[in-house]
Coordinates of C-alpha atoms in Angstrom, one line a residue:
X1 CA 1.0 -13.2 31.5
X2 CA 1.9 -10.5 29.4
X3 CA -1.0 -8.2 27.6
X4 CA -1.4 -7.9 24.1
X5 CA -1.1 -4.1 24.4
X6 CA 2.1 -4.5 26.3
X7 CA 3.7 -7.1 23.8
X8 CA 3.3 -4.4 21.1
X9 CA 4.4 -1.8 22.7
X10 CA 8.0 -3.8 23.1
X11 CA 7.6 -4.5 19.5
X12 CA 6.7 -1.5 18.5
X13 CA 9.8 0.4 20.4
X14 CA 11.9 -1.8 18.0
X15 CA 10.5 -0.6 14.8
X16 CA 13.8 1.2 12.7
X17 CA 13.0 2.2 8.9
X18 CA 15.2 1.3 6.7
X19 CA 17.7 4.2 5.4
X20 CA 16.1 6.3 2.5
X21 CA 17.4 4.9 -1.2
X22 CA 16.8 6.6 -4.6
X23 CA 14.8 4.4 -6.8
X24 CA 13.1 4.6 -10.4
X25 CA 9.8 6.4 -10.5
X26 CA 8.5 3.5 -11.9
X27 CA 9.5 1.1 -8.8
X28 CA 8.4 3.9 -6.0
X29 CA 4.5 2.9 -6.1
X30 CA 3.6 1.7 -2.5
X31 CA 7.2 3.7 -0.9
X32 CA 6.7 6.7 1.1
X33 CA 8.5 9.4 -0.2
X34 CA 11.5 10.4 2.1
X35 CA 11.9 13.9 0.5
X36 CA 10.2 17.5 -0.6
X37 CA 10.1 17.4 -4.4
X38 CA 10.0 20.8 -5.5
X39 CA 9.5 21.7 -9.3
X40 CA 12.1 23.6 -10.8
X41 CA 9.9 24.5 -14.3
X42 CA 6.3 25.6 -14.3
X43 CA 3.7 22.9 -15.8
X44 CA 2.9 23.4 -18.2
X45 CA 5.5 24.6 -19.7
X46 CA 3.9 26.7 -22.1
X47 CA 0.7 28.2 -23.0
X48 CA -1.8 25.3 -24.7
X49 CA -5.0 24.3 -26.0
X50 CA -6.9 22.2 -23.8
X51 CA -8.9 20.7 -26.4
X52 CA -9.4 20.3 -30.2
X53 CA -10.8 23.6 -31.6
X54 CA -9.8 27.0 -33.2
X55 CA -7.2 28.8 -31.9
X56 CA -8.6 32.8 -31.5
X57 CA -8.4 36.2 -30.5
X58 CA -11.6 36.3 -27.8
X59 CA -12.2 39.9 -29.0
X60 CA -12.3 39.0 -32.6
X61 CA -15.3 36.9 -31.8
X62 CA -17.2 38.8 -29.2
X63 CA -20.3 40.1 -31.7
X64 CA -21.3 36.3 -32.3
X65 CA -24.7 35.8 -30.7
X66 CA -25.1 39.8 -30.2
X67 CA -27.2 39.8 -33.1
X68 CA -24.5 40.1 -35.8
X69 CA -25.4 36.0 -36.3
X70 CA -22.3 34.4 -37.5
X71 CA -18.9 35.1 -38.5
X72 CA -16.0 33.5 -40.3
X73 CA -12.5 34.0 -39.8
X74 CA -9.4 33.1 -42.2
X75 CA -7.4 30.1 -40.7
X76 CA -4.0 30.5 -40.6
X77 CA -3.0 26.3 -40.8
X78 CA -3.0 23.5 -38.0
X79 CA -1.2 23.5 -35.0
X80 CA -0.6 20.2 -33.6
X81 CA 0.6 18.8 -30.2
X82 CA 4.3 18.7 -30.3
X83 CA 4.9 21.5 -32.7
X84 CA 8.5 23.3 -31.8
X85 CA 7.9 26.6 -34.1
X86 CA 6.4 29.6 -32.7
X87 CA 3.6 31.4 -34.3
X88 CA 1.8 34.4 -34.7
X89 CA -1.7 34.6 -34.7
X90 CA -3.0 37.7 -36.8
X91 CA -5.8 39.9 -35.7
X92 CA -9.3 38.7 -37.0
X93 CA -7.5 35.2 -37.9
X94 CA -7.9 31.5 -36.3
X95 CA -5.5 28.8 -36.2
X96 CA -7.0 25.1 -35.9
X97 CA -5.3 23.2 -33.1
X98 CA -4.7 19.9 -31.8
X99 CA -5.5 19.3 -27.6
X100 CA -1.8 20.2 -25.8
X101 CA -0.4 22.4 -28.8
X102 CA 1.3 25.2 -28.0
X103 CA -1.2 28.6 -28.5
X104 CA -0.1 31.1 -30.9
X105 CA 1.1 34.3 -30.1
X106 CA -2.1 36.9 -29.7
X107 CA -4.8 34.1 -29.1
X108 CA -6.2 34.2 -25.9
X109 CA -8.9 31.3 -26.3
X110 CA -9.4 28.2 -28.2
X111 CA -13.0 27.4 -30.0
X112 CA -14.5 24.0 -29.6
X113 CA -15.0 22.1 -32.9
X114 CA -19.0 21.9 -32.1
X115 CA -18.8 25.8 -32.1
X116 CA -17.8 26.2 -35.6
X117 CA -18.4 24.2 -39.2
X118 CA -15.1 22.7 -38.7
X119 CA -13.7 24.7 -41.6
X120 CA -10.0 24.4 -43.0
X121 CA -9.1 27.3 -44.7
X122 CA -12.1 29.3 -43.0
X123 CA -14.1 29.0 -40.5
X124 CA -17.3 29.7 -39.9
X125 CA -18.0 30.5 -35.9
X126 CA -22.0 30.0 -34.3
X127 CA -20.9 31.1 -30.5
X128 CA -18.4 34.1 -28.8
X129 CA -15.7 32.5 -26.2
X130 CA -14.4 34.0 -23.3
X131 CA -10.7 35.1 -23.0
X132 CA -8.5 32.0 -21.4
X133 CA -11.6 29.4 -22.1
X134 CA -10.1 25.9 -22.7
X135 CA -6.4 27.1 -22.5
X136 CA -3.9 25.8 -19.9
X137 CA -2.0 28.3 -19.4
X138 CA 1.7 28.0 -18.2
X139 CA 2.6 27.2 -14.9
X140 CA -1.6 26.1 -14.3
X141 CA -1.0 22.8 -12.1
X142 CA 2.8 24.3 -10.8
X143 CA 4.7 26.4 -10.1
X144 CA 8.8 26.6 -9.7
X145 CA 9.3 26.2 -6.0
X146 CA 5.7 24.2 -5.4
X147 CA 6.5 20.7 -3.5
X148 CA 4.7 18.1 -6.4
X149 CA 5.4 15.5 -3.5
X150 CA 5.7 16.1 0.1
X151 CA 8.0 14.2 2.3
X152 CA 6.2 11.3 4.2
X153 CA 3.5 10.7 1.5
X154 CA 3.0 7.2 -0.2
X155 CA 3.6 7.5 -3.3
X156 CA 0.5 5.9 -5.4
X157 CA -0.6 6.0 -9.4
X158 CA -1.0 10.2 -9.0
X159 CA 2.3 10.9 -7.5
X160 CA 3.9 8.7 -9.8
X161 CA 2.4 11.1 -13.2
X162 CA 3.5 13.7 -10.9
X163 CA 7.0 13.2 -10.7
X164 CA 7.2 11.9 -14.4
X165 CA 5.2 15.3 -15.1
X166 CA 8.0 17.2 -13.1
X167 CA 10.9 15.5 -14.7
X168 CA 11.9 13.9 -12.0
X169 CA 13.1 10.1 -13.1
X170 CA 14.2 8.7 -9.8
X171 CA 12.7 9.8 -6.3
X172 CA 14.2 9.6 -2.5
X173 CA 12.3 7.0 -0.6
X174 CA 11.4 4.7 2.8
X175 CA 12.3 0.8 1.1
X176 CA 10.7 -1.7 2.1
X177 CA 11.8 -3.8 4.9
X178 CA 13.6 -6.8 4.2
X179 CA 12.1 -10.0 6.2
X180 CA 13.4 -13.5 6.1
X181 CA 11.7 -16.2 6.5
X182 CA 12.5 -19.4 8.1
X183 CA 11.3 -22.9 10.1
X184 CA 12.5 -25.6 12.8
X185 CA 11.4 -29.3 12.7
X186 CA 12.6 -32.3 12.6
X187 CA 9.2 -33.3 11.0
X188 CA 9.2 -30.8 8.3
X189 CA 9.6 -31.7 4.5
X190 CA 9.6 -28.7 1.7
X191 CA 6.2 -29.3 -0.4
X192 CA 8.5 -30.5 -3.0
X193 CA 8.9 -33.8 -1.8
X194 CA 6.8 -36.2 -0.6
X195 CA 6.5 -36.6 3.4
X196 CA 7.3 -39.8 4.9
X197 CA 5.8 -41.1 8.3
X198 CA 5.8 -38.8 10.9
X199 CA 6.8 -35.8 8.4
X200 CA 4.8 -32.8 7.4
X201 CA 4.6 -29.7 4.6
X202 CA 6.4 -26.7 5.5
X203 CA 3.5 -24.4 5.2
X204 CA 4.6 -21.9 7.4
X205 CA 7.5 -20.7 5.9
X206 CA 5.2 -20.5 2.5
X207 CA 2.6 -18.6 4.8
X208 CA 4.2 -16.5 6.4
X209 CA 6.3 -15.3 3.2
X210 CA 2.9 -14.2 1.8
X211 CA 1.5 -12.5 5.1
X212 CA 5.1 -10.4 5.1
X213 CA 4.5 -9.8 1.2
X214 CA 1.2 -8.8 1.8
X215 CA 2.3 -6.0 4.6
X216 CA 4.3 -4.3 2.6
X217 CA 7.9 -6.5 3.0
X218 CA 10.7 -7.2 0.4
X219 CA 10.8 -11.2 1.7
X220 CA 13.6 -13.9 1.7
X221 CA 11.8 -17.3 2.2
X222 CA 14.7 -19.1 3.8
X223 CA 12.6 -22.4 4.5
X224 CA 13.2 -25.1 6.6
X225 CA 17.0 -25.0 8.5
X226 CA 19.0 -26.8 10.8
X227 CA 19.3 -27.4 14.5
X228 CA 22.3 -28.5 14.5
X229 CA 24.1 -25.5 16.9
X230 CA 26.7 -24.5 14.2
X231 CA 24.7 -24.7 11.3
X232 CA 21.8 -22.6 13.0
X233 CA 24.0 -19.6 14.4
X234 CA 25.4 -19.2 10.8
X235 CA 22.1 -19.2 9.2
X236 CA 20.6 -17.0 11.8
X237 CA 23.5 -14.8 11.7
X238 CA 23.8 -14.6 8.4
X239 CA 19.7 -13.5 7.9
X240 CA 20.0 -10.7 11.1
X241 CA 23.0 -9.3 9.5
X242 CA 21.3 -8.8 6.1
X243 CA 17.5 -8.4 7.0
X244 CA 15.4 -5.7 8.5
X245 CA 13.0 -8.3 10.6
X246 CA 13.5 -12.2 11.4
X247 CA 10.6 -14.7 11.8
X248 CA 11.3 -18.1 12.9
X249 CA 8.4 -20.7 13.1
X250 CA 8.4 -23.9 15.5
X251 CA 10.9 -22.2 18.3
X252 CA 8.3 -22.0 21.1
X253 CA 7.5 -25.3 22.1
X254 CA 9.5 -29.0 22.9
X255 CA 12.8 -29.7 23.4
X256 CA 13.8 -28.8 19.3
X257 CA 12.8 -25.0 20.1
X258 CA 14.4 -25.1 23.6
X259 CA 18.2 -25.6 22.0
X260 CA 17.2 -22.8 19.2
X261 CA 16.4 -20.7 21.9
X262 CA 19.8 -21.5 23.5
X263 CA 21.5 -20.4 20.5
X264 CA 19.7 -17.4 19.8
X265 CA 20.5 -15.9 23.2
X266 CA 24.1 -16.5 21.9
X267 CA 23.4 -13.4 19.4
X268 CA 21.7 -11.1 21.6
X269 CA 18.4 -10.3 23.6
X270 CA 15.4 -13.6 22.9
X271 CA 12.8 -13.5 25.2
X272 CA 9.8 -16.1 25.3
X273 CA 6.3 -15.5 27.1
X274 CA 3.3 -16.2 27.3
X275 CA 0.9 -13.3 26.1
X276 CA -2.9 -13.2 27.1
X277 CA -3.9 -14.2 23.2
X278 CA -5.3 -16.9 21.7
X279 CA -4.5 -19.0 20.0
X280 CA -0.6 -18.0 19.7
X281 CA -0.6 -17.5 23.2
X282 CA 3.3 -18.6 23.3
X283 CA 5.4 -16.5 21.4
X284 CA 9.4 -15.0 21.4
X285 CA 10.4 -11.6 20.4
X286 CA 14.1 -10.6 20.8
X287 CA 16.6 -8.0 19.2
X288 CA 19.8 -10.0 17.9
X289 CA 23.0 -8.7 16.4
X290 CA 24.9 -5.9 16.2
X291 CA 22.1 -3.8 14.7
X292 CA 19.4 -5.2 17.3
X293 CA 17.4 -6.5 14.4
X294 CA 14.1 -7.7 15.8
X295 CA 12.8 -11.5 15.8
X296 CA 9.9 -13.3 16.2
X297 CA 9.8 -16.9 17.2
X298 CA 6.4 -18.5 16.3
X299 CA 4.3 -21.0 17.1
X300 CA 4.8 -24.3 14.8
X301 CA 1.1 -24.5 14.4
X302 CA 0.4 -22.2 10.7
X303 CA -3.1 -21.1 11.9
X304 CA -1.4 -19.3 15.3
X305 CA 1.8 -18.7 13.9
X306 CA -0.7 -16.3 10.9
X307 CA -2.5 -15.2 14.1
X308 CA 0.8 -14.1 16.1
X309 CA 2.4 -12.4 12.4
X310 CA -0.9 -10.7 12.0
X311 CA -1.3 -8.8 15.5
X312 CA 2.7 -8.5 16.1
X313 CA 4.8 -8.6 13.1
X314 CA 2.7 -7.2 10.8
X315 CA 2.1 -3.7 12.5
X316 CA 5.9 -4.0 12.8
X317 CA 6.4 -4.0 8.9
X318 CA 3.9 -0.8 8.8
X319 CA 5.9 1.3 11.4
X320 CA 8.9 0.1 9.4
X321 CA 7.0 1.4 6.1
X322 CA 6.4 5.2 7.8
X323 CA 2.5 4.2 8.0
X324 CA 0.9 6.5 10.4
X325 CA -1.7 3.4 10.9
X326 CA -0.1 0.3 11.3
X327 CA -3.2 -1.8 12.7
X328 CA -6.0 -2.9 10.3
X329 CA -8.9 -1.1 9.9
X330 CA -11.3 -1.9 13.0
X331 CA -15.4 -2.1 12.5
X332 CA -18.3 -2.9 14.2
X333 CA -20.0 -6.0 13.5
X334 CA -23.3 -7.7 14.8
X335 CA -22.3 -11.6 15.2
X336 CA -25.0 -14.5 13.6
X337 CA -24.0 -17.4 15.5
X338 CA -22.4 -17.4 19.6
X339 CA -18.9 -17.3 19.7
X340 CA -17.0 -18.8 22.6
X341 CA -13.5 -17.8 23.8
X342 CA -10.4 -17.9 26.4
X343 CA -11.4 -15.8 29.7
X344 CA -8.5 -14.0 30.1
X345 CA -7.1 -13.7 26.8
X346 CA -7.5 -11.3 23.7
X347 CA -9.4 -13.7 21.0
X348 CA -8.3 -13.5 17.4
X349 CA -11.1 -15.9 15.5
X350 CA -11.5 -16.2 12.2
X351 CA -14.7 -14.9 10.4
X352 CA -16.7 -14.5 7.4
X353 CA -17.5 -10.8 7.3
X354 CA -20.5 -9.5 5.5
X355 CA -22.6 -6.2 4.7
X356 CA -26.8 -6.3 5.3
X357 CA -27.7 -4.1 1.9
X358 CA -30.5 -2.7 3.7
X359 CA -29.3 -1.3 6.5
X360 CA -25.5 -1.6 5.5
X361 CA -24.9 -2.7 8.9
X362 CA -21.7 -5.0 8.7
X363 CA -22.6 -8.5 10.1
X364 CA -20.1 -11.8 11.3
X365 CA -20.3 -15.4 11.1
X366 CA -17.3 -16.9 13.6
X367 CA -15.3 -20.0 11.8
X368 CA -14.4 -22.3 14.3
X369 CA -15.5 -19.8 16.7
X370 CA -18.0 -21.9 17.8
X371 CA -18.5 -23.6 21.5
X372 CA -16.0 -27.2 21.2
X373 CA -14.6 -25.7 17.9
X374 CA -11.1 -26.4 17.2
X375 CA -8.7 -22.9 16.8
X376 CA -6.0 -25.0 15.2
X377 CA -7.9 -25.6 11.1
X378 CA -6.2 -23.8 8.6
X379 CA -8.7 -24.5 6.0
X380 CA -11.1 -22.2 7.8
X381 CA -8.4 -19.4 8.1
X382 CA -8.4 -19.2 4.1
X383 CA -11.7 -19.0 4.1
X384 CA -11.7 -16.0 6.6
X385 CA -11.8 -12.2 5.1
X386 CA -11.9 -11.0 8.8
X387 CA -10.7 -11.7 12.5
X388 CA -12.9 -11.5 15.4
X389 CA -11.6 -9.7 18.2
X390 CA -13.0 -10.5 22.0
X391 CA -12.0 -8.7 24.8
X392 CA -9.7 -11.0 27.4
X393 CA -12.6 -10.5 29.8
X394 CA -15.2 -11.9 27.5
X395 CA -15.5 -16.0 27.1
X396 CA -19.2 -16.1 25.5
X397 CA -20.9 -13.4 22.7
X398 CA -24.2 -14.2 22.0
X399 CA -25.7 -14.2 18.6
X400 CA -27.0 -10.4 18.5
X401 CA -23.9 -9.0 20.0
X402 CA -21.6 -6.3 18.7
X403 CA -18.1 -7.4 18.6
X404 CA -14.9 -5.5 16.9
X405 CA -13.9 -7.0 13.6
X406 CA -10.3 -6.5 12.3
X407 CA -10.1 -6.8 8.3
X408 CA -7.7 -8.9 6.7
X409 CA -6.6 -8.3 2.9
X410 CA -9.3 -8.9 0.4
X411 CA -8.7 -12.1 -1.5
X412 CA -9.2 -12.3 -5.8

């Protein structure tokens, strides 16, 4: 039996980002930037006010508050954000102007409105200003030659007004990879229609669409497809030649999954083990087609085919992405109830995870987790914001006990 650690290592050697594409600035948020963007103007691009006031000289006011009391100055008109004409600011003159106007030639500071009476044709001044208070001055936030966005940085809300601040419309990037989607079983029926006897939902290519959507993947939910031999290679085929990552659910176990496997091989490498995890212990992972394109072959069962996507597709995905951290964020939690699991296998159990707001230690409550609990209840995987992980040499924690706690996404 194969160890988690060693499974994703295999998975992990297969991980191939997609090639760089140039997209909008407006579609890049969540991408990692697959380039140096280096400004080619300063920004600003000019001298401006940073805020409503009085365009001034600074040495025209210096003698406010020295015990010459107040002064007034002539103003020389409004300035407003936007304006294209240069002008000239006179010695012992103000111009009003609006936040992000371009300063007047000669001023050197701008006046808040709370400093002065507000005056329009003069103004009357209660406090000096330094020179190059409240001014942005050009070239402030960049330089030409600065990188606004480094290579290898996801590109979020901030880098986003950056390159829009930079002129830059479209931006090199890492896009996401493309994962299909798809299920085996004779007993399946889309949740369109209504199952017969002996038939089922398709939930797992619904669930496992959203798990991929939620890591970051550009997904094609192919649904439930045939075993027939022919039809299956051409479908298969067909998704490793145009996808990124495969994901096939119900291919581990019976007769059914035996004659997919059988195929598969057909279009490359399929390998399926047992892997010390539960539940999902059985599990596939192969490269198929020309391009090696990994796939997964899952467990029918949607509560370990989640668990299997979780700890070895969805780091996959991340790699894919660039992200430096592919695993979820890891903490320590002190456990409320006993939890029972496999000796000799890595547990993934569901679990409630909360914060004491005294101490602000993090505490756990297993779902199912429990001694005689069943691992296979979907129901208590939705209402899981956590899995509990226990060490394959561990088979009983104790209420008390400190146990590692992998989150999942937060939900609402």
């Amino acid at each position: 039996m194969r160890s988690v650690e060693e499974q994703q290592a295999r998975v992990a050697a297969a991980a191939v980002a997609p090639r760089p594409v140039r997209v909008a600035i407006a579609e890049s948020q969540g991408l990692m930037c697959a380039e140096e963007v280096v400004t080619e103007r300063p920004m600003p691009g000019f001298d401006q006010a940073a805020i409503d006031g009085y365009a001034v000289r600074s040495v025209d006011v210096l003698s406010v508050g020295d015990g010459a009391g107040e002064i007034s100055l002539p103003v020389m008109g409004l300035i407003e954000a936007g304006a294209r004409t240069p002008s000239r600011l006179q010695p012992r003159q103000a111009a009003r102007v609006q936040t992000g106007a371009p300063m007047p030639t000669l001023a050197d500071a701008v006046l808040p409105l709370r400093w002065t009476d507000g005056g329009e044709s003069r103004v009357r001044i209660m406090r000096s200003v330094r020179s190059g208070a409240y001014v942005r001055r050009t070239g402030d936030d960049v330089q030409p030659g600065d990188v606004a966005v480094r290579s290898g940085t996801i590109i979020g809300p901030a880098q986003v007004g950056l390159l829009a601040a930079v002129g830059r419309d479209r931006v090199l990037v890492h896009p996401r990879p493309r994962l299909s989607v798809m299920c085996v079983g004779g007993e399946l029926v889309d949740v369109s229609r209504n199952p017969g006897t002996g038939q089922v939902y398709d939930v797992n290519s619904y669930a496992l669409a959203a798990a991929g959507r939620d890591a970051g993947a550009e997904v094609n939910r192919v649904g439930i497809i045939s075993t027939d031999p022919a039809e299956l290679r051409e479908t298969v085929e067909g998704q490793v030649n145009r996808n990124e990552i495969v994901v096939i659910a119900g291919a581990v176990g019976g007769a059914a999954a035996e004659s997919v496997r059988t195929v598969l091989a057909e279009l490359g490498e399929m390998e399926v083990a047992r892997i010390a995890m539960h539940p999902g212990s059985v599990q596939g992972f192969g490269q198929l087609g020309r391009d090696r394109v990994p796939v997964f072959l899952l467990p029918a069962n949607p509560v370990s085919a989640l668990v299997v996507f979780e700890v070895m597709v969805r780091p996959l995905i991340r790699l894919s992405l660039g992200k430096r951290a592919p695993m979820r964020r890891v903490v320590k939690a002190r456990t409320l109830a006993p939890i029972s699991s496999v000796a000799g296998r890595t547990g993934y159990l569901r679990g409630q995870l909360m914060r004491d707001q005294d101490t602000g230690e993090y505490l756990v409550q297993a779902l199912g987790g429990a001694p005689g609990a069943s691992t296979h209840l979907l129901a208590t995987l939705a209402e899981a914001n956590c899995l509990v992980v226990i060490p394959s040499e561990v088979d009983e924690v104790r209420t008390g006990e400190t146990v590692d706690v992998a989150f999942l996404a937060q939900r609402g």
